[in-house]
Short mmCIF file of C-alpha atoms in Angstrom, two decimals:
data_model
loop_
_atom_site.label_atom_id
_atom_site.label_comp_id
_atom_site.label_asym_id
_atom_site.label_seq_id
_atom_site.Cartn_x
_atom_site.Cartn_y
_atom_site.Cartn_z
CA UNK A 2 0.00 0.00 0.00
CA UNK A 3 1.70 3.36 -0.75
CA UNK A 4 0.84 6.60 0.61
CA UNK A 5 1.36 9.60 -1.92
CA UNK A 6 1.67 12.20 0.71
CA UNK A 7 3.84 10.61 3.25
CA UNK A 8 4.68 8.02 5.70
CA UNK A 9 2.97 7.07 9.21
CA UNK A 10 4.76 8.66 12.14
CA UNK A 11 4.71 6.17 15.57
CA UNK A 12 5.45 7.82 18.24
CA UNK A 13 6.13 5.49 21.63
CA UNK A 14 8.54 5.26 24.25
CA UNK A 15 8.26 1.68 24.83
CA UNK A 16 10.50 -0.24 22.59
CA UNK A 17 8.64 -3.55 22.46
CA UNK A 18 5.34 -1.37 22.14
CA UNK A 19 7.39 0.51 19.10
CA UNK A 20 8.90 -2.28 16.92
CA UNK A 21 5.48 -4.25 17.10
CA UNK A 22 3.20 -1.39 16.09
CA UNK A 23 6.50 -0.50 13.05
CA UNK A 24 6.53 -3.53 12.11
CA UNK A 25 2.75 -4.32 12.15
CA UNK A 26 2.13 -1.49 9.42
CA UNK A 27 5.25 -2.07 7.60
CA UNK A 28 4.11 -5.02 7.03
CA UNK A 29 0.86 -4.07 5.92
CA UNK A 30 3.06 -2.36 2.95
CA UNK A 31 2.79 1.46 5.20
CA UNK A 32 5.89 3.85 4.95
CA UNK A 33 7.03 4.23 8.54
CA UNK A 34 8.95 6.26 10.34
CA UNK A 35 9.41 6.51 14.08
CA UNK A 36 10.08 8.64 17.52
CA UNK A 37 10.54 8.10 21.05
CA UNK A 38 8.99 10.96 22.83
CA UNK A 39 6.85 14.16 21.71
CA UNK A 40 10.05 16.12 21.19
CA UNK A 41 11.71 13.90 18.32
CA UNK A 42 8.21 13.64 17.10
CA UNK A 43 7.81 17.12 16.15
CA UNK A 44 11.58 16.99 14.64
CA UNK A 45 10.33 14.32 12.81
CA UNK A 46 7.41 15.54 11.42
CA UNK A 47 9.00 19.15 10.27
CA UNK A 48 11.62 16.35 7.97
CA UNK A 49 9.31 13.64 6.80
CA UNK A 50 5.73 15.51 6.49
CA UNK A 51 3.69 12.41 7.99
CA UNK A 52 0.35 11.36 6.74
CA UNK A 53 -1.04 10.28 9.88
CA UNK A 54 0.26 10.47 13.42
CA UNK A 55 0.01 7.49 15.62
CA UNK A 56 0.99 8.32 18.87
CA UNK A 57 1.00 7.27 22.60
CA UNK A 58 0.12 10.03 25.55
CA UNK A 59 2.74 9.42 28.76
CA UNK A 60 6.00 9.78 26.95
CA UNK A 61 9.13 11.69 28.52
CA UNK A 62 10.35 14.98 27.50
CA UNK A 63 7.28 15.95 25.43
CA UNK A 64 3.83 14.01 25.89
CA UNK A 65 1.17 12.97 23.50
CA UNK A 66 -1.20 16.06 24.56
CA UNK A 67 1.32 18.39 23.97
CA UNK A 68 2.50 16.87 20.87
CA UNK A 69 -0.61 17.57 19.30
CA UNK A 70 -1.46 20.94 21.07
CA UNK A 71 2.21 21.77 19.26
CA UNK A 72 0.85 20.12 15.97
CA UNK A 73 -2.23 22.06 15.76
CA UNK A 74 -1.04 25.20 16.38
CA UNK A 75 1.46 24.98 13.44
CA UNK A 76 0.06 25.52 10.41
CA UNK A 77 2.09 23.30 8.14
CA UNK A 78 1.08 20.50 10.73
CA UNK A 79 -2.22 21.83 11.94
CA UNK A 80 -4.41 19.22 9.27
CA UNK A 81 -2.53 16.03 9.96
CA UNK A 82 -4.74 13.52 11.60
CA UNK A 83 -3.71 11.96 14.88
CA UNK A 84 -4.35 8.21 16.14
CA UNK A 85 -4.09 8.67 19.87
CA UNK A 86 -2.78 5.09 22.23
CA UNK A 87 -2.91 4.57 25.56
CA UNK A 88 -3.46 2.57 28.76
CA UNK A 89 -3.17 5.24 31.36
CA UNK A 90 -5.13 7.72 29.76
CA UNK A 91 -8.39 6.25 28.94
CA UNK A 92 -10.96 7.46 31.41
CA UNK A 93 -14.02 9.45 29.83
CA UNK A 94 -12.71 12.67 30.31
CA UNK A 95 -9.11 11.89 29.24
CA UNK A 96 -10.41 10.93 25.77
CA UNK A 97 -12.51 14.12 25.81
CA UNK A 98 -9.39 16.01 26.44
CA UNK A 99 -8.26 14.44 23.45
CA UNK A 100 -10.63 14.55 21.17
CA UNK A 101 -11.02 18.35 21.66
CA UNK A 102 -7.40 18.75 20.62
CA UNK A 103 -8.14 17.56 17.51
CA UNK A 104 -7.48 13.84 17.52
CA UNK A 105 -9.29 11.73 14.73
CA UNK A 106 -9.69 8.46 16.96
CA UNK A 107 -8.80 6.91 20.51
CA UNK A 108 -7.70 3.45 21.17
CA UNK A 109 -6.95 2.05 23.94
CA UNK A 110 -3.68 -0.35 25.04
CA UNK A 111 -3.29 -3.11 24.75
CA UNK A 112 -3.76 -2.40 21.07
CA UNK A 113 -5.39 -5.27 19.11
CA UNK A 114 -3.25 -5.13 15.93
CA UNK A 115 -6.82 -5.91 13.68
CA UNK A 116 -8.13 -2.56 15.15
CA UNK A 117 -5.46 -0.70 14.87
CA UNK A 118 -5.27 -1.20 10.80
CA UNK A 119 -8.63 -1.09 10.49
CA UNK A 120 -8.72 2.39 12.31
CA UNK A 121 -5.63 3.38 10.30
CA UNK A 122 -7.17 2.37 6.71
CA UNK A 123 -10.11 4.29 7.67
CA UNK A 124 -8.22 7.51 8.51
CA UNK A 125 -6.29 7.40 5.14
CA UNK A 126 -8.50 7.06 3.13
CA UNK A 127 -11.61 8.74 4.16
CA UNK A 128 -12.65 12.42 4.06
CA UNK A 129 -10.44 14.24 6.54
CA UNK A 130 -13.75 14.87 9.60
CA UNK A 131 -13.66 19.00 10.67
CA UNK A 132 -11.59 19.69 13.29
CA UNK A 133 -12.32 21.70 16.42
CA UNK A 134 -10.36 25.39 16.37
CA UNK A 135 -6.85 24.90 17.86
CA UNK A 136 -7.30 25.26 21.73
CA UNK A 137 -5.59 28.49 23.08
CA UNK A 138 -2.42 28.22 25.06
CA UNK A 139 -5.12 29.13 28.74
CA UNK A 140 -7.37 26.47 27.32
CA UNK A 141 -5.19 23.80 27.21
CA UNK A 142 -2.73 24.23 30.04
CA UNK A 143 -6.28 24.69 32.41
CA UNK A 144 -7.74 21.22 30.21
CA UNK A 145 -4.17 20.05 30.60
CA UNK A 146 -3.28 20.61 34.70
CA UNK A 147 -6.73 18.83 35.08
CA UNK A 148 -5.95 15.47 33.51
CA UNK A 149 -2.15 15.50 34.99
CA UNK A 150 -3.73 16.14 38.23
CA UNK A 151 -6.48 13.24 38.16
CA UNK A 152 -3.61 10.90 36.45
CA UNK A 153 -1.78 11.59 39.62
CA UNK A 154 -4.02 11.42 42.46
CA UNK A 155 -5.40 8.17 40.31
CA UNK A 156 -1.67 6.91 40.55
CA UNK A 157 -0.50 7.71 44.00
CA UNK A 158 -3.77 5.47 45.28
CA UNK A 159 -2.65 2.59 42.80
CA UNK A 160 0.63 2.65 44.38
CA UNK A 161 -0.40 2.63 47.91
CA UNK A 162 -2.75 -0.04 47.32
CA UNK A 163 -0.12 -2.14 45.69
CA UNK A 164 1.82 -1.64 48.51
CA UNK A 165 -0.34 -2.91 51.09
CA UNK A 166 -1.32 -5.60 49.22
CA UNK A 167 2.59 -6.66 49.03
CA UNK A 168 2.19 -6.71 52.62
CA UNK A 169 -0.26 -9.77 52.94
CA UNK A 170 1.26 -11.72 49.65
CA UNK A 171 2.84 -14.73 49.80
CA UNK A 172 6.44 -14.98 48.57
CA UNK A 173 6.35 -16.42 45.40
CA UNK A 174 3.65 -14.17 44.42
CA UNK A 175 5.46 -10.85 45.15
CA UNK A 176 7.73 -10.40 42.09
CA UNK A 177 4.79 -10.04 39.62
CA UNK A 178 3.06 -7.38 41.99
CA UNK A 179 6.51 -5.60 42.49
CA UNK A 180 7.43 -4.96 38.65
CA UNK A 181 3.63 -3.50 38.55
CA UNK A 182 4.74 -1.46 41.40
CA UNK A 183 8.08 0.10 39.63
CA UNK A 184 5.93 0.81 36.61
CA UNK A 185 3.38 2.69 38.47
CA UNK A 186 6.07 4.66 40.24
CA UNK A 187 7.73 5.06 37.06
CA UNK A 188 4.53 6.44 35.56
CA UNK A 189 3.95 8.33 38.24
CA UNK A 190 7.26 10.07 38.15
CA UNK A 191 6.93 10.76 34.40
CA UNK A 192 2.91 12.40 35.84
CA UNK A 193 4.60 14.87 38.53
CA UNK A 194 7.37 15.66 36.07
CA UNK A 195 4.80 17.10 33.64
CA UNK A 196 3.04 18.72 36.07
CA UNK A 197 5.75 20.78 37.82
CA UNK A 198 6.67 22.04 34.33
CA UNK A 199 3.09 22.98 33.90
CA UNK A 200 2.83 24.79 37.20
CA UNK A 201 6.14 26.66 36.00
CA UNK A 202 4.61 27.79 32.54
CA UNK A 203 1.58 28.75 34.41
CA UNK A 204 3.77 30.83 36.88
CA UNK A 205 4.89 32.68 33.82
CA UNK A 206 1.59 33.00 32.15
CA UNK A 207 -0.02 34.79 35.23
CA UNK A 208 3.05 37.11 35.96
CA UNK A 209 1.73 40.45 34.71
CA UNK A 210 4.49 41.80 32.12
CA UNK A 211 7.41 43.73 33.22
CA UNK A 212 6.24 47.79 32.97
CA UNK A 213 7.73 50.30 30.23
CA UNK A 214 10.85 51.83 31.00
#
């Protein structure tokens, strides 16, 4: 299958997660290029002018929200369509969230690979759907601080539950339950690390501007 106006950008920090989704469309006879976090993303799509943007939410450096906040707001990127993934964003509201920054479609992790090009086929080759304006830069960091904060308060109980419950476990049942713990603290980490940077750009945004000399 070839795609006149450009290849399908992945974007996933998870290598395993990565190579299967790469090589899933690849196969499928898709052009396919790849990135490992929001910020090589947007590198990558200024080079390679994707077709379609596939792309996971909790990433380092840059996430999936901001990726396509970034995206929209540029207007040689503003009409690409965007495939969001992910299995810690996928209550109600988070897919709102999404779906008002202009995301074609929503799927959820684990990502059943028949879905997936099914829901890619369809966004190729149908009529591009209208898009919601670009959200402001208020909008989205208030529509932003709202989902890190629920990811985080959802996160901090998951941990403390996991560790109580490694409290009562027997022994040979503990290593499963502690590699779901360093995930979720991992994840949770990645959360707070968003968040603070938020809370800075928010600082700045509600400073009043230095007066005319």
């Amino acid at each position: 299958m070839t795609i006149p106006y450009g290849p399908i950008l992945i974007v996933e920090d998870m290598p395993q997660i990565l190579e299967l989704l790469a090589v899933t469309l690849r196969f499928k006879g898709y052009p396919v290029v790849t990135a490992t976090n929001g910020q090589e993303a947007l590198e990558r799509a200024a080079q390679e002018h994707p077709a379609l943007v596939v792309t996971d939410i909790l990433m380092p450096k840059l996430d999936g929200y901001s990726l396509t906040q970034r995206l929209r707001t540029n207007p040689k990127t503003s009409r690409i369509p965007i495939i969001f993934l992910s299995a810690t964003y996928v209550t109600r509201e988070d897919k709102a969230f999404a779906m008002s920054l202009g995301a074609t479609r929503f799927l959820e992790k684990p990502v059943d690979t028949e879905e997936l090009l099914l829901t890619v086929a369809e966004v190729l080759t149908m009529s591009a759907p209208p898009m919601p304006a670009p959200m402001t830069e208020h909008e989205f960091y208030r529509g932003y601080r709202e989902r890190l904060e629920s990811k985080l308060r959802h996160k901090s109980s998951q941990i403390t539950r996991t560790e109580r419950l490694l409290e009562t476990l027997p022994a040979e049942q503990k290593p499963a339950f502690y590699t779901l713990l360093d995930e979720a603290r991992h994840q949770r980490e990645e959360i707070q690390k968003e968040l603070d940077e938020l809370y800075r750009l928010l600082d700045q945004y509600a400073k009043p501007p230095d007066p005319q000399v």
